[in-house]
PDB file of C-alpha atoms in Angstrom:
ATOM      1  CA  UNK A   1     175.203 146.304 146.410  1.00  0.00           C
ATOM      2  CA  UNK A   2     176.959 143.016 146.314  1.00  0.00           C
ATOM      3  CA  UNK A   3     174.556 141.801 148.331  1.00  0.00           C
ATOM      4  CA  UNK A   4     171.941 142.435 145.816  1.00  0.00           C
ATOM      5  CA  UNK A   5     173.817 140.744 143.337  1.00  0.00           C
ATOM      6  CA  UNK A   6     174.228 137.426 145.194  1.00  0.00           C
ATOM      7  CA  UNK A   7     170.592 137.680 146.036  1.00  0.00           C
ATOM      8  CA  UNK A   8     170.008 137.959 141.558  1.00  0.00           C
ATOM      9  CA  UNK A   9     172.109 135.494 140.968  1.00  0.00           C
ATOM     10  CA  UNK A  10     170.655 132.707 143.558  1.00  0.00           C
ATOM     11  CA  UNK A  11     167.149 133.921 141.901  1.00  0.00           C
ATOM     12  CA  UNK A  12     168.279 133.153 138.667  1.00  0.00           C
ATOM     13  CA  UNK A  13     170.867 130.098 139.261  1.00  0.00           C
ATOM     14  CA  UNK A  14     168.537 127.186 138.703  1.00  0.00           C
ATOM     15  CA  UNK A  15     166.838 128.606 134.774  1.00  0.00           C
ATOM     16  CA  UNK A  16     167.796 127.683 132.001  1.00  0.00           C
ATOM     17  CA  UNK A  17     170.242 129.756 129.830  1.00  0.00           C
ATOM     18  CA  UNK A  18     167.651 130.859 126.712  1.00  0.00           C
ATOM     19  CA  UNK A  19     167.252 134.350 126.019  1.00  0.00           C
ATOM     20  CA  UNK A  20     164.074 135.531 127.576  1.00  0.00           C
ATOM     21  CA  UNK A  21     165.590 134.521 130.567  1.00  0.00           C
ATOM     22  CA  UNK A  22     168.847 136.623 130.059  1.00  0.00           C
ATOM     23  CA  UNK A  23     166.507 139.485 129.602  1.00  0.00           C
ATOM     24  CA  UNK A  24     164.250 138.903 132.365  1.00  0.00           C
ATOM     25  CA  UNK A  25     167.907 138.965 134.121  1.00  0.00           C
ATOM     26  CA  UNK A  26     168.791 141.717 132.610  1.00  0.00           C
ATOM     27  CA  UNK A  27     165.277 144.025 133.443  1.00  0.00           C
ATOM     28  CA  UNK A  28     165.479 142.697 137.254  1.00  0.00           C
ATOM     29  CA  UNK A  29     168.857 143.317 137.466  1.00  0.00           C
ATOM     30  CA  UNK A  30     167.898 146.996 136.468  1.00  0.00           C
ATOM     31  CA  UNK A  31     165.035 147.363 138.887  1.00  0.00           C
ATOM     32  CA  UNK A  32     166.841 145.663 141.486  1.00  0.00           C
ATOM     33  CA  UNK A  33     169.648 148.717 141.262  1.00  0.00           C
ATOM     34  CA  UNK A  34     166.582 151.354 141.240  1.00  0.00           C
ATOM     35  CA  UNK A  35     165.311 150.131 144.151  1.00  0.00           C
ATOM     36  CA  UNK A  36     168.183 150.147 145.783  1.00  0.00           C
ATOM     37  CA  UNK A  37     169.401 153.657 144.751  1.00  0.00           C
ATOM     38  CA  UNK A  38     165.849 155.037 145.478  1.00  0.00           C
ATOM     39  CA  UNK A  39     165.912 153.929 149.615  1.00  0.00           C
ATOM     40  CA  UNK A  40     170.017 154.909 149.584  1.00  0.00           C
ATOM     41  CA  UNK A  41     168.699 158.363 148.358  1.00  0.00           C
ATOM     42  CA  UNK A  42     166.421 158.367 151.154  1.00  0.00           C
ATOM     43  CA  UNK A  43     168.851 158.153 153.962  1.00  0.00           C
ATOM     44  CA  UNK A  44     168.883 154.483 154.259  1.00  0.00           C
ATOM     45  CA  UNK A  45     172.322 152.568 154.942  1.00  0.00           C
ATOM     46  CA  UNK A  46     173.891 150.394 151.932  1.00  0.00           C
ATOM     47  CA  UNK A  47     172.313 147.468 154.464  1.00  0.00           C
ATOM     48  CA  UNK A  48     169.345 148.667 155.235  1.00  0.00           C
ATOM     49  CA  UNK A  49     168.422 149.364 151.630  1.00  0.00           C
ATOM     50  CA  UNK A  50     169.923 145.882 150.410  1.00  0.00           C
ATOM     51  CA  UNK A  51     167.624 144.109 152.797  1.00  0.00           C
ATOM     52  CA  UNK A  52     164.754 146.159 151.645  1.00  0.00           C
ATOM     53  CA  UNK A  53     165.164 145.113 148.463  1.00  0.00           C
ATOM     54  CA  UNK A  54     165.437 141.439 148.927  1.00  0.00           C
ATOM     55  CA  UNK A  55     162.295 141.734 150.530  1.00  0.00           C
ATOM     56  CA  UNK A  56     160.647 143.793 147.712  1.00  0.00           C
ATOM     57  CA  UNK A  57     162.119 140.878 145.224  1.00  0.00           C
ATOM     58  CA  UNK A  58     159.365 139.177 143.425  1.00  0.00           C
ATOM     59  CA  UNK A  59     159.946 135.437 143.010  1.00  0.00           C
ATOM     60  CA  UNK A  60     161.346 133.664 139.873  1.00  0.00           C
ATOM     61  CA  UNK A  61     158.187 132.212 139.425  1.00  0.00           C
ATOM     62  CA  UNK A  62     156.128 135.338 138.811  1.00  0.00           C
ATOM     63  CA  UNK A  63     159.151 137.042 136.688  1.00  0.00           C
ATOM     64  CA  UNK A  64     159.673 134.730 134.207  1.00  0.00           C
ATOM     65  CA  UNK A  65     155.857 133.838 132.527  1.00  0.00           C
ATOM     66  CA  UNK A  66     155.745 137.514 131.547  1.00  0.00           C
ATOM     67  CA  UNK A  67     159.029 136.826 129.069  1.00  0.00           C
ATOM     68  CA  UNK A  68     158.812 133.265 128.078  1.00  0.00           C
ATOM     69  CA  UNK A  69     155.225 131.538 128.261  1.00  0.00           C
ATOM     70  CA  UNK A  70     156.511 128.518 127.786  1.00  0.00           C
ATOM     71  CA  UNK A  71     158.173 128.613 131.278  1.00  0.00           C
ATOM     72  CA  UNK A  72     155.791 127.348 134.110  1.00  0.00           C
ATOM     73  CA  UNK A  73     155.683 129.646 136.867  1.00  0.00           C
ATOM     74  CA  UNK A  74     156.890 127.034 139.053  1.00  0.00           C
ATOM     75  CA  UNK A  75     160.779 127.186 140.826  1.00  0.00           C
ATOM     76  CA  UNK A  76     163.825 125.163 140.007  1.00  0.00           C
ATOM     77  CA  UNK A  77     163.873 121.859 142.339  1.00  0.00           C
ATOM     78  CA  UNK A  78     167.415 122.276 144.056  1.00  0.00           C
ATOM     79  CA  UNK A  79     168.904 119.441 146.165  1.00  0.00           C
ATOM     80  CA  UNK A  80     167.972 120.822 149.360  1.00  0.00           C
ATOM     81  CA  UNK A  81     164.471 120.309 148.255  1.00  0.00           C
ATOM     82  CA  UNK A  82     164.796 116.697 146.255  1.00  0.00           C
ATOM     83  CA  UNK A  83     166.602 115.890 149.198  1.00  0.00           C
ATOM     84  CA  UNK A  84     163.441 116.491 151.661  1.00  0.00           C
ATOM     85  CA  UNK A  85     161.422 114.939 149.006  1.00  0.00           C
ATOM     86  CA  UNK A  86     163.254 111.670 149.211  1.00  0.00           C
ATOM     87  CA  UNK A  87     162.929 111.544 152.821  1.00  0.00           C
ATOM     88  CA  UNK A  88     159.126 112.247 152.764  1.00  0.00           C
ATOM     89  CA  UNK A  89     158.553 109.674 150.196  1.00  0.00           C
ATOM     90  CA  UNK A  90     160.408 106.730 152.081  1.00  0.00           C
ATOM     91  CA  UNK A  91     157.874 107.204 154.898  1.00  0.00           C
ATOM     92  CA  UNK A  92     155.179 107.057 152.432  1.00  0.00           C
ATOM     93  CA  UNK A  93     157.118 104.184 150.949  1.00  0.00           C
ATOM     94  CA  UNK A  94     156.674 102.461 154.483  1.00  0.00           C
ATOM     95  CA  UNK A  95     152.988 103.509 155.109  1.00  0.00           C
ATOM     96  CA  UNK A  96     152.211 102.133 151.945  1.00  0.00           C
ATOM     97  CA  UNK A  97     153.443  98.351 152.063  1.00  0.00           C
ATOM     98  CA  UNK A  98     152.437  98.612 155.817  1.00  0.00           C
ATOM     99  CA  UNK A  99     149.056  99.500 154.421  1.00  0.00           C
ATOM    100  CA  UNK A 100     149.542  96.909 151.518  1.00  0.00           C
ATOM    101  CA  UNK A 101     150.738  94.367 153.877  1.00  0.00           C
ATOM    102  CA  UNK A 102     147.895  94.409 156.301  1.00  0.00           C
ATOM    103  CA  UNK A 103     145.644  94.294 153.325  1.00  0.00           C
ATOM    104  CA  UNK A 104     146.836  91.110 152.036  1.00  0.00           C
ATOM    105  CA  UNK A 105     147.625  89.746 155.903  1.00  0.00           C
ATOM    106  CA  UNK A 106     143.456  90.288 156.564  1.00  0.00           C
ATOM    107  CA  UNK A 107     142.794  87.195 154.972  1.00  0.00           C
ATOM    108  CA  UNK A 108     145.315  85.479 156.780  1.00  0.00           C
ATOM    109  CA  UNK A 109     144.201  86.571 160.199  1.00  0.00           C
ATOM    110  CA  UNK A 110     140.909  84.521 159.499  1.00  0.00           C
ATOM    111  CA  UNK A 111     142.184  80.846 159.912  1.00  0.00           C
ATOM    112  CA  UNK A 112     144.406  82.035 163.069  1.00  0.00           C
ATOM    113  CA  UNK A 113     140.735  83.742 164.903  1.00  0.00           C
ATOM    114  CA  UNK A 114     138.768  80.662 164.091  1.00  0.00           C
ATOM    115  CA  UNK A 115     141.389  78.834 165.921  1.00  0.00           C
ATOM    116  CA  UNK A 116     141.235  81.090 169.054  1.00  0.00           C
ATOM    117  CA  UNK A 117     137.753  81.063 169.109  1.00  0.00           C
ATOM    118  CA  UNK A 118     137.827  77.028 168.893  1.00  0.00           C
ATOM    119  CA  UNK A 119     139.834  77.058 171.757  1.00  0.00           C
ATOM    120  CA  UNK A 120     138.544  80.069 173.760  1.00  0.00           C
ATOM    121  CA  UNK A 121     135.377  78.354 173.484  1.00  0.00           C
ATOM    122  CA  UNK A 122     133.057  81.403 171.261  1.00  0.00           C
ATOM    123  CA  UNK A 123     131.532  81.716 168.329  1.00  0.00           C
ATOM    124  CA  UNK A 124     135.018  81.672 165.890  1.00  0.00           C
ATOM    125  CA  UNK A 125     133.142  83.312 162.891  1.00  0.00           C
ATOM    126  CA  UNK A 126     132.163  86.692 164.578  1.00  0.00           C
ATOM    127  CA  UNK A 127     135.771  86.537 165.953  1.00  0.00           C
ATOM    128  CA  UNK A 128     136.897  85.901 162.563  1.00  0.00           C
ATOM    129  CA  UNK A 129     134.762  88.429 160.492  1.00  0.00           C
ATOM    130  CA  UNK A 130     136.231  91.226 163.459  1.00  0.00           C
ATOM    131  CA  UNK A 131     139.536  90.318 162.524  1.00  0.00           C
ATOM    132  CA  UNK A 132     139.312  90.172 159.060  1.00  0.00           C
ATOM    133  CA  UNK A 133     137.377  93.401 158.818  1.00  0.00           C
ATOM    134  CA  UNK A 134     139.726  95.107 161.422  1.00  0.00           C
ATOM    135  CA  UNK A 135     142.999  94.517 159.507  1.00  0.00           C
ATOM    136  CA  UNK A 136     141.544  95.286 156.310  1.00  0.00           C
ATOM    137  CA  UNK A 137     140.298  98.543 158.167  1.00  0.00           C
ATOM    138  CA  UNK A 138     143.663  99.166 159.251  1.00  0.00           C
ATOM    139  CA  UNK A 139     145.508  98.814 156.091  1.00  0.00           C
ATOM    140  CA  UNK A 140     142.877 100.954 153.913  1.00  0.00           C
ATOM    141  CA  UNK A 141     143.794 103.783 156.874  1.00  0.00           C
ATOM    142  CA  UNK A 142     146.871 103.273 156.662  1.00  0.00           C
ATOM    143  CA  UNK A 143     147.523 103.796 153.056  1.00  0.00           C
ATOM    144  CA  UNK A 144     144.735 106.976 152.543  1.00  0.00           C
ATOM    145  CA  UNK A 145     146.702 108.219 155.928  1.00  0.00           C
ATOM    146  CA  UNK A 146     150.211 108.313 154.397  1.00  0.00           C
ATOM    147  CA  UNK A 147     148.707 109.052 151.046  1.00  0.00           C
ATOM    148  CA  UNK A 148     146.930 111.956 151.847  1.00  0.00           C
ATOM    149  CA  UNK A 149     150.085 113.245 153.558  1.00  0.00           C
ATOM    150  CA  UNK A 150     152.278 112.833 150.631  1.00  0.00           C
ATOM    151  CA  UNK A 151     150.267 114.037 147.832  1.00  0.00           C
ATOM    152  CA  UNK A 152     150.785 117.777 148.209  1.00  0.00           C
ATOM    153  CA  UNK A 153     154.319 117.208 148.123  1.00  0.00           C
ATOM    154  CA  UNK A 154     154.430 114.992 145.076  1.00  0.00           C
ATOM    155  CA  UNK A 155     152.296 116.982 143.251  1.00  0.00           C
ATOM    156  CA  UNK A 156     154.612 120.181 144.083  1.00  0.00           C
ATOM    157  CA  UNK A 157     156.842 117.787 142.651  1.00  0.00           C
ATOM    158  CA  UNK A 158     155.207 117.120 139.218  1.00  0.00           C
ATOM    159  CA  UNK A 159     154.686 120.448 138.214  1.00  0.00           C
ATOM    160  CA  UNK A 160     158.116 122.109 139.060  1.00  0.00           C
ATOM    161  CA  UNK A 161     161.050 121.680 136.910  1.00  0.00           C
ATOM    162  CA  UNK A 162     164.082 119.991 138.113  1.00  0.00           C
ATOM    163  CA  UNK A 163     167.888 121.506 138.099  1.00  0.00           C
ATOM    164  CA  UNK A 164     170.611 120.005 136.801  1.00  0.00           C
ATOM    165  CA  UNK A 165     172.348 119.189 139.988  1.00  0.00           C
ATOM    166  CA  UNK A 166     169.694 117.806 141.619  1.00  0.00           C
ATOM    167  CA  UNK A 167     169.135 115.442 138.347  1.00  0.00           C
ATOM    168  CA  UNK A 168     173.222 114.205 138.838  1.00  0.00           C
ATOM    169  CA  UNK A 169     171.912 113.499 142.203  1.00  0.00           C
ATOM    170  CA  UNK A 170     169.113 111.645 141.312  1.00  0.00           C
ATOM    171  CA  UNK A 171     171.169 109.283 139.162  1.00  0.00           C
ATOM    172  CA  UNK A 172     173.976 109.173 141.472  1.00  0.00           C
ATOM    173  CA  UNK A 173     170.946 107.741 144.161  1.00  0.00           C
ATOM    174  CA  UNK A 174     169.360 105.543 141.641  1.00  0.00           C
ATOM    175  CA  UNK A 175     172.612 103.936 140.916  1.00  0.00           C
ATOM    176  CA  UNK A 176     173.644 102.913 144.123  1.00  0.00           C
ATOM    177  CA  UNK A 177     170.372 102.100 145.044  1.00  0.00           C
ATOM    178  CA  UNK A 178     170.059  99.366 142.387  1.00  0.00           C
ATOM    179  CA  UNK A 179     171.730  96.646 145.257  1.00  0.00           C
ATOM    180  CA  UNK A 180     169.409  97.452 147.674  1.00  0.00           C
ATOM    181  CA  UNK A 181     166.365  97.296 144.955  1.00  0.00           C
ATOM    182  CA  UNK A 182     167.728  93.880 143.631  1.00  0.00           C
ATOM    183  CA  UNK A 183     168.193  92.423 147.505  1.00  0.00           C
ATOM    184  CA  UNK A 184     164.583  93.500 148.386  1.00  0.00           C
ATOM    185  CA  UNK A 185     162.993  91.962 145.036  1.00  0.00           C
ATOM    186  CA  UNK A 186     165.103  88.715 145.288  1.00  0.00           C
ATOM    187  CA  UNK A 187     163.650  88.906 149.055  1.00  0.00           C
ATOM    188  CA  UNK A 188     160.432  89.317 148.034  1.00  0.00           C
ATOM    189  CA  UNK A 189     160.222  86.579 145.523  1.00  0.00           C
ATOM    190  CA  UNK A 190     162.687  84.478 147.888  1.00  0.00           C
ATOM    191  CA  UNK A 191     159.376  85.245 150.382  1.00  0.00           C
ATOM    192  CA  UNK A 192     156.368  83.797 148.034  1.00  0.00           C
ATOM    193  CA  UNK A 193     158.021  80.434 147.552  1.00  0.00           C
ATOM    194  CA  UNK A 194     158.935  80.138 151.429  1.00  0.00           C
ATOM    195  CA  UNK A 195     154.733  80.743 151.345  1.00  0.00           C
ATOM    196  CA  UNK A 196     154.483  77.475 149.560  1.00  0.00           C
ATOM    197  CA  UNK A 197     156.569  75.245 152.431  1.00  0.00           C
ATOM    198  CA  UNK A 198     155.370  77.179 155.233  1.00  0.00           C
ATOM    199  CA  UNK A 199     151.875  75.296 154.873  1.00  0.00           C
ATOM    200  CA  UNK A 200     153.369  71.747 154.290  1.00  0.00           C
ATOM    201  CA  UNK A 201     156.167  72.668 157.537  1.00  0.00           C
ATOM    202  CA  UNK A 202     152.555  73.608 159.891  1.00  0.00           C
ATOM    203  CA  UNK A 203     150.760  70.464 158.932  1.00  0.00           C
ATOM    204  CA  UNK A 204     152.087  67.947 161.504  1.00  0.00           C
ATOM    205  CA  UNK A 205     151.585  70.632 163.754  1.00  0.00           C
ATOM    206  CA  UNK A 206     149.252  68.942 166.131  1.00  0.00           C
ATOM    207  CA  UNK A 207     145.278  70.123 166.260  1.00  0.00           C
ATOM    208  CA  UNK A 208     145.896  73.576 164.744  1.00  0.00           C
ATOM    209  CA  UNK A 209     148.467  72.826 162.013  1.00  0.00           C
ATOM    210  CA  UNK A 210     146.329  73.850 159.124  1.00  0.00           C
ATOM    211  CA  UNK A 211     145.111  76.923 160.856  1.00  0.00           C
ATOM    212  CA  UNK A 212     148.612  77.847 161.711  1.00  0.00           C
ATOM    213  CA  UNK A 213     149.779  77.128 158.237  1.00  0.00           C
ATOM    214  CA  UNK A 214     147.060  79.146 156.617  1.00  0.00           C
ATOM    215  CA  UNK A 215     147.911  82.318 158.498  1.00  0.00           C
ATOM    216  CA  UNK A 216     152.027  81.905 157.667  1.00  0.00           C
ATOM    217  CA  UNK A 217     151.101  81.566 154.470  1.00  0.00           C
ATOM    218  CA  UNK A 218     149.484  85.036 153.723  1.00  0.00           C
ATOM    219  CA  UNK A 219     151.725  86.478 156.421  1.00  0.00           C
ATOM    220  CA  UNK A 220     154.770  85.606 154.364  1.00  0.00           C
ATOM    221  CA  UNK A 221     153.138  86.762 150.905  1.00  0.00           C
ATOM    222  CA  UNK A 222     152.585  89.952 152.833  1.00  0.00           C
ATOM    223  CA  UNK A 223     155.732  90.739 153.818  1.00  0.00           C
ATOM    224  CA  UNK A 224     156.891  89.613 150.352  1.00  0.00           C
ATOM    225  CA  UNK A 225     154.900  92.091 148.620  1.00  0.00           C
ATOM    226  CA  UNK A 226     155.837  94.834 151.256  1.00  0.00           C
ATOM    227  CA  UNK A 227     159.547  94.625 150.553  1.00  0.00           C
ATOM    228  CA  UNK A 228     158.907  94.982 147.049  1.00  0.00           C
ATOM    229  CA  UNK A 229     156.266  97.772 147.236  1.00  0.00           C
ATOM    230  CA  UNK A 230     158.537  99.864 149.623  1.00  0.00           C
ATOM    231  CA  UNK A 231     161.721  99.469 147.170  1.00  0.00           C
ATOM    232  CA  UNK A 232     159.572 100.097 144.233  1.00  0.00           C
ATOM    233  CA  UNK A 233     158.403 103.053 145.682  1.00  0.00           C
ATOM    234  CA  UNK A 234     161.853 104.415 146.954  1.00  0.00           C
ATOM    235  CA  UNK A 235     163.090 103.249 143.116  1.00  0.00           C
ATOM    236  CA  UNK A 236     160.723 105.569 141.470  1.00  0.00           C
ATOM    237  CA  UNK A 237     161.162 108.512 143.488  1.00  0.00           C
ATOM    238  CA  UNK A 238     164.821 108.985 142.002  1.00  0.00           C
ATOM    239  CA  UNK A 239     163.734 108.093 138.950  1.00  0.00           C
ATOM    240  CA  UNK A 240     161.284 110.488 138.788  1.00  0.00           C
ATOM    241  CA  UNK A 241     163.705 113.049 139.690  1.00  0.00           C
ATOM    242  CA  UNK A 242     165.821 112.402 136.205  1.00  0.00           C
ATOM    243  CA  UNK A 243     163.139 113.097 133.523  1.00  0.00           C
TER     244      UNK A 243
END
């Protein structure tokens, strides 16, 4: 019986204390005990009939509508489960300024094919257009890719309610994450004005200066706007978590 009771009170730990939910408690707590006396009656060991009716439980999510409509029949986010959130949005976090990045970087790829087709001796611009087109391919994949694999989760995420450890959690993460954030903007800013020299550093380059310049460029405002699109991303997640 114990055992029953541990299972009604990890049902019940992440709701709220209001009074519809005491009594939707309170009337599961009494089936709960029925159920159990009913397959004890029948022969079955204390175990046996325990297990039974763990299994025969319905979830919080269907309990609690029929007592307070107010609730959404959604479960409690517990910090086993913000936790796995986290980690799945920090590889969406990557896909997406790897996408973002490769978006931005297409451009650049342009002046660095029409110099390899200049000196490879064929025609630059259809070596050009393939390279544009192909990293602009690449990033719009690779963004839809990690999207599409992140949205069920997130939206999981949005509907459900969140407990209160798992908010202390989320501000404990979002505080100590606030170096981290301010290194990766300060990086990514730090990254658009070393853009600016990059071109003017390539120039006495000999024969494919400008070209080379030109690509550094866009490569550098690419990463720039990676690092801050990942810790952006990562940054919202916990504070998501705290509403």
């Amino acid at each position: 019986m114990d055992t029953v009771e541990h299972h009604l009170e990890t049902l019940f730990a992440n709701e709220p204390e209001t009074p519809a939910v005491a009594q939707a408690k309170r009337e599961a707590a009494d089936r709960l005990n029925q159920l159990f006396n009913d397959w004890t009656d029948n022969g079955a060991t204390p175990s046996a009939a325990a297990s039974e009716v763990i299994a025969h439980t319905p979830t919080i999510a269907s309990i609690l509508p029929h007592y307070d409509p107010a609730v959404r029949p959604v479960t409690g986010l517990d910090v086993p489960t913000v936790s796995a959130y986290w980690q799945r949005r920090a590889v969406y976090a990557r896909g997406l300024a790897t996408g973002v990045g490769l978006i931005i970087m297409a451009t650049g790829v342009v002046p660095a094919m029409m110099a390899l087709g200049a000196r490879l001796g064929i025609h630059a611009e259809g070596l050009s257009a393939i390279g544009f087109f192909g990293t602009l391919a690449a990033g719009i994949v690779t963004i839809v890719r990690h999207r599409s694999l992140f949205a069920p989760l997130e939206r999981k995420v949005r509907r459900a309610r969140v407990s209160l450890a798992a908010k202390k959690l989320a501000r404990r993460r979002l505080a100590s994450y606030r170096v981290p954030f301010t290194y990766a903007l300060c990086g990514g800013i730090s990254l658009f004005f070393l853009s600016l020299i990059v071109p003017m550093l390539c120039s006495s380059v000999p024969r494919v200066g400008d070209e080379l310049g030109g690509t550094l460029l866009f490569a550098c405002v690419a990463l720039g706007v990676g690092l801050i699109v990942y810790a952006s991303t990562i940054r919202h997640g916990y504070q998501h978590l705290m509403r």
